Short mmCIF file of C-alpha atoms in Angstrom, two decimals:
data_model
loop_
_atom_site.label_atom_id
_atom_site.label_comp_id
_atom_site.label_asym_id
_atom_site.label_seq_id
_atom_site.Cartn_x
_atom_site.Cartn_y
_atom_site.Cartn_z
CA MET A 1 33.96 -10.69 -38.53
CA GLY A 2 36.28 -9.30 -35.87
CA GLY A 3 35.91 -5.71 -37.15
CA GLY A 4 32.12 -5.97 -37.25
CA LEU A 5 31.95 -7.40 -33.76
CA LYS A 6 34.16 -4.59 -32.41
CA LEU A 7 31.89 -2.05 -34.10
CA TYR A 8 28.85 -3.75 -32.55
CA TYR A 9 30.34 -3.47 -29.05
CA LEU A 10 31.15 0.21 -29.63
CA HIS A 11 27.49 1.00 -30.38
CA TYR A 12 25.47 -1.41 -28.21
CA LYS A 13 25.86 -2.66 -24.65
CA ASP A 14 24.24 -6.01 -25.49
CA ILE A 15 21.69 -7.64 -27.77
CA PHE A 16 18.83 -6.09 -25.78
CA ASP A 17 20.27 -2.61 -26.28
CA LEU A 18 20.43 -3.37 -30.00
CA ILE A 19 16.73 -4.33 -30.04
CA GLU A 20 15.80 -1.21 -28.05
CA GLN A 21 17.64 0.93 -30.58
CA THR A 22 15.91 -0.49 -33.65
CA GLU A 23 13.82 2.03 -35.53
CA ILE A 24 10.66 0.00 -34.88
CA MET A 25 11.18 -0.17 -31.10
CA ARG A 26 12.18 3.50 -30.90
CA GLY A 27 9.00 4.38 -32.77
CA LEU A 28 6.89 2.62 -30.16
CA LEU A 29 8.75 4.21 -27.25
CA ASP A 30 8.36 7.62 -28.90
CA ILE A 31 4.57 7.14 -28.96
CA PHE A 32 4.50 6.36 -25.23
CA GLU A 33 6.97 9.09 -24.24
CA PRO A 34 4.66 12.12 -24.38
CA ILE A 35 1.60 10.53 -22.74
CA ASP A 36 0.15 12.98 -20.24
CA LEU A 37 -1.34 10.96 -17.39
CA ASN A 38 -3.40 13.92 -16.21
CA GLN A 39 -5.15 14.01 -19.59
CA LEU A 40 -5.58 10.25 -19.50
CA MET A 41 -7.14 10.26 -16.03
CA LEU A 42 -9.42 13.16 -16.97
CA HIS A 43 -10.47 11.44 -20.21
CA GLU A 44 -14.18 11.13 -19.42
CA ASP A 45 -15.69 9.30 -22.37
CA GLU A 46 -15.78 5.65 -21.31
CA GLU A 47 -16.61 4.53 -24.84
CA LEU A 48 -13.64 6.21 -26.51
CA PRO A 49 -10.08 5.04 -25.94
CA PHE A 50 -7.29 7.44 -25.05
CA PRO A 51 -5.96 8.58 -28.49
CA ALA A 52 -2.28 7.87 -27.76
CA PHE A 53 -3.15 4.26 -26.91
CA VAL A 54 -4.97 3.83 -30.21
CA GLN A 55 -1.90 5.17 -31.99
CA ALA A 56 0.33 2.77 -30.06
CA PHE A 57 -1.78 -0.30 -30.82
CA GLU A 58 -2.07 0.68 -34.48
CA TYR A 59 1.72 0.93 -34.54
CA LEU A 60 2.06 -2.46 -32.84
CA GLN A 61 -0.31 -3.98 -35.39
CA THR A 62 1.50 -2.38 -38.34
CA HIS A 63 4.76 -3.93 -37.12
CA ALA A 64 3.18 -7.12 -35.79
CA TYR A 65 5.83 -9.38 -37.36
CA PHE A 66 8.47 -7.75 -35.13
CA PHE A 67 6.46 -7.25 -31.95
CA LYS A 68 4.84 -10.68 -32.02
CA ALA A 69 8.33 -12.19 -31.78
CA VAL A 70 9.39 -9.75 -29.07
CA PHE A 71 6.25 -10.24 -26.94
CA HIS A 72 5.96 -13.98 -27.56
CA SER A 73 6.05 -16.16 -24.45
CA SER A 74 9.00 -18.09 -25.90
CA ALA A 75 11.10 -14.92 -26.33
CA PRO A 76 14.13 -14.85 -24.02
CA SER A 77 13.02 -14.01 -20.50
CA GLU A 78 15.73 -11.36 -20.27
CA LEU A 79 14.14 -9.54 -23.21
CA ARG A 80 10.65 -9.71 -21.69
CA ASP A 81 12.01 -8.50 -18.35
CA ARG A 82 13.78 -5.60 -20.05
CA LEU A 83 10.67 -4.59 -22.01
CA GLN A 84 8.47 -4.82 -18.91
CA PHE A 85 10.94 -2.59 -17.11
CA LEU A 86 10.96 -0.08 -19.99
CA VAL A 87 7.16 0.05 -20.11
CA GLY A 88 6.86 0.42 -16.33
CA THR A 89 9.64 2.97 -16.15
CA ARG A 90 8.02 5.18 -18.80
CA LEU A 91 4.76 5.30 -16.88
CA TYR A 92 6.53 5.72 -13.54
CA GLU A 93 8.65 8.61 -14.83
CA ASN A 94 5.52 10.35 -16.15
CA LEU A 95 3.84 9.89 -12.76
CA LYS A 96 6.87 11.10 -10.86
CA GLN A 97 7.21 14.19 -13.02
CA ASP A 98 3.54 15.13 -12.88
CA HIS A 99 2.87 14.19 -9.24
CA PRO A 100 6.10 14.14 -7.20
CA HIS A 101 4.35 14.17 -3.80
CA ALA A 102 1.59 11.65 -4.46
CA GLN A 103 0.85 8.83 -2.03
CA TRP A 104 2.14 6.18 -4.44
CA SER A 105 5.50 7.99 -4.48
CA THR A 106 6.14 6.50 -1.02
CA TYR A 107 6.05 2.97 -2.47
CA PRO A 108 9.40 1.37 -3.39
CA SER A 109 9.96 2.45 -6.99
CA GLY A 110 11.12 -0.97 -8.20
CA TYR A 111 7.88 -2.61 -7.11
CA LEU A 112 5.74 0.13 -8.59
CA ILE A 113 7.63 -0.08 -11.89
CA ALA A 114 7.18 -3.87 -11.92
CA TYR A 115 3.46 -3.53 -11.21
CA LEU A 116 2.90 -0.94 -13.92
CA GLY A 117 5.13 -2.66 -16.47
CA ASN A 118 3.78 -6.18 -15.95
CA ALA A 119 0.17 -5.09 -16.30
CA GLN A 120 0.67 -3.25 -19.57
CA PHE A 121 3.13 -5.77 -20.97
CA GLY A 122 0.81 -8.64 -20.10
CA LEU A 123 -2.10 -7.01 -21.90
CA ILE A 124 -0.01 -6.44 -25.03
CA GLN A 125 1.42 -9.96 -24.89
CA HIS A 126 -2.05 -11.48 -24.54
CA TRP A 127 -3.29 -9.41 -27.47
CA PHE A 128 -0.52 -10.84 -29.66
CA MET A 129 -1.13 -14.38 -28.38
CA LYS A 130 -4.75 -13.96 -29.50
CA ASP A 131 -3.51 -12.82 -32.96
CA GLN A 132 -4.73 -9.27 -32.34
CA SER A 133 -8.33 -10.50 -32.38
CA LEU A 134 -9.51 -7.14 -31.01
CA PRO A 135 -9.05 -4.06 -33.20
CA PRO A 136 -6.47 -1.51 -31.97
CA ALA A 137 -9.20 0.93 -30.85
CA GLU A 138 -10.89 -1.75 -28.72
CA ILE A 139 -7.72 -2.97 -26.99
CA ALA A 140 -6.77 0.70 -26.46
CA ARG A 141 -10.17 1.28 -24.85
CA LEU A 142 -9.53 -1.64 -22.48
CA LEU A 143 -6.09 -0.30 -21.57
CA THR A 144 -7.60 3.14 -20.97
CA ARG A 145 -10.16 1.65 -18.59
CA PHE A 146 -7.62 -0.56 -16.84
CA ILE A 147 -5.19 2.26 -16.18
CA LYS A 148 -7.92 4.63 -15.06
CA THR A 149 -9.15 2.06 -12.53
CA THR A 150 -5.74 0.80 -11.37
CA PRO A 151 -5.83 1.16 -7.59
CA CYS A 152 -2.51 2.93 -7.22
CA LEU A 153 -3.48 5.49 -9.88
CA SER A 154 -7.24 5.97 -9.74
CA HIS A 155 -7.33 6.52 -5.98
CA HIS A 156 -4.60 9.14 -6.20
CA PHE A 157 -6.23 11.03 -9.06
CA GLN A 158 -9.68 10.91 -7.44
CA SER A 159 -8.27 12.23 -4.17
CA GLU A 160 -6.36 14.94 -5.96
CA ASN A 161 -9.44 16.04 -7.93
CA ASN A 162 -11.56 16.14 -4.76
CA VAL A 163 -8.98 18.38 -3.07
CA THR A 164 -8.88 20.79 -6.02
CA GLY A 165 -12.67 20.82 -6.29
CA GLU A 166 -12.85 19.31 -9.78
#
């Protein structure tokens, strides 16, 4: 046991790092990594979800046994906090990269990350609590609409499009 435990501590900072590094969790993070928020905000068809979100929810559903445990309300609060931070950070980093001088960039980053992460995490958690009663495409359509109408995002993108004449 001692050798295995030493090996564990060489590879992972803690149990949450271990979970983040699982193939299933990495697969989900890899789906969210390349999301282009400009494309999302310019996605005009209100009836069709943003394709990357459909892919993400299909992935979540395929691996529901794992994610249902991770997103369950009885999961350790430290794990939920870490996942909310990861989700919020991914979106925040995409925003920061694509729009470094936007109005929202003046907000304290920790609060913006919490806002973005909690909203998305809460939607996913609720979907699992309801036993994925909505199909992946439908929950993805809701997420698409929610993000596009989120005050800190939609206002910025509308203002930016008005300035550029789009």
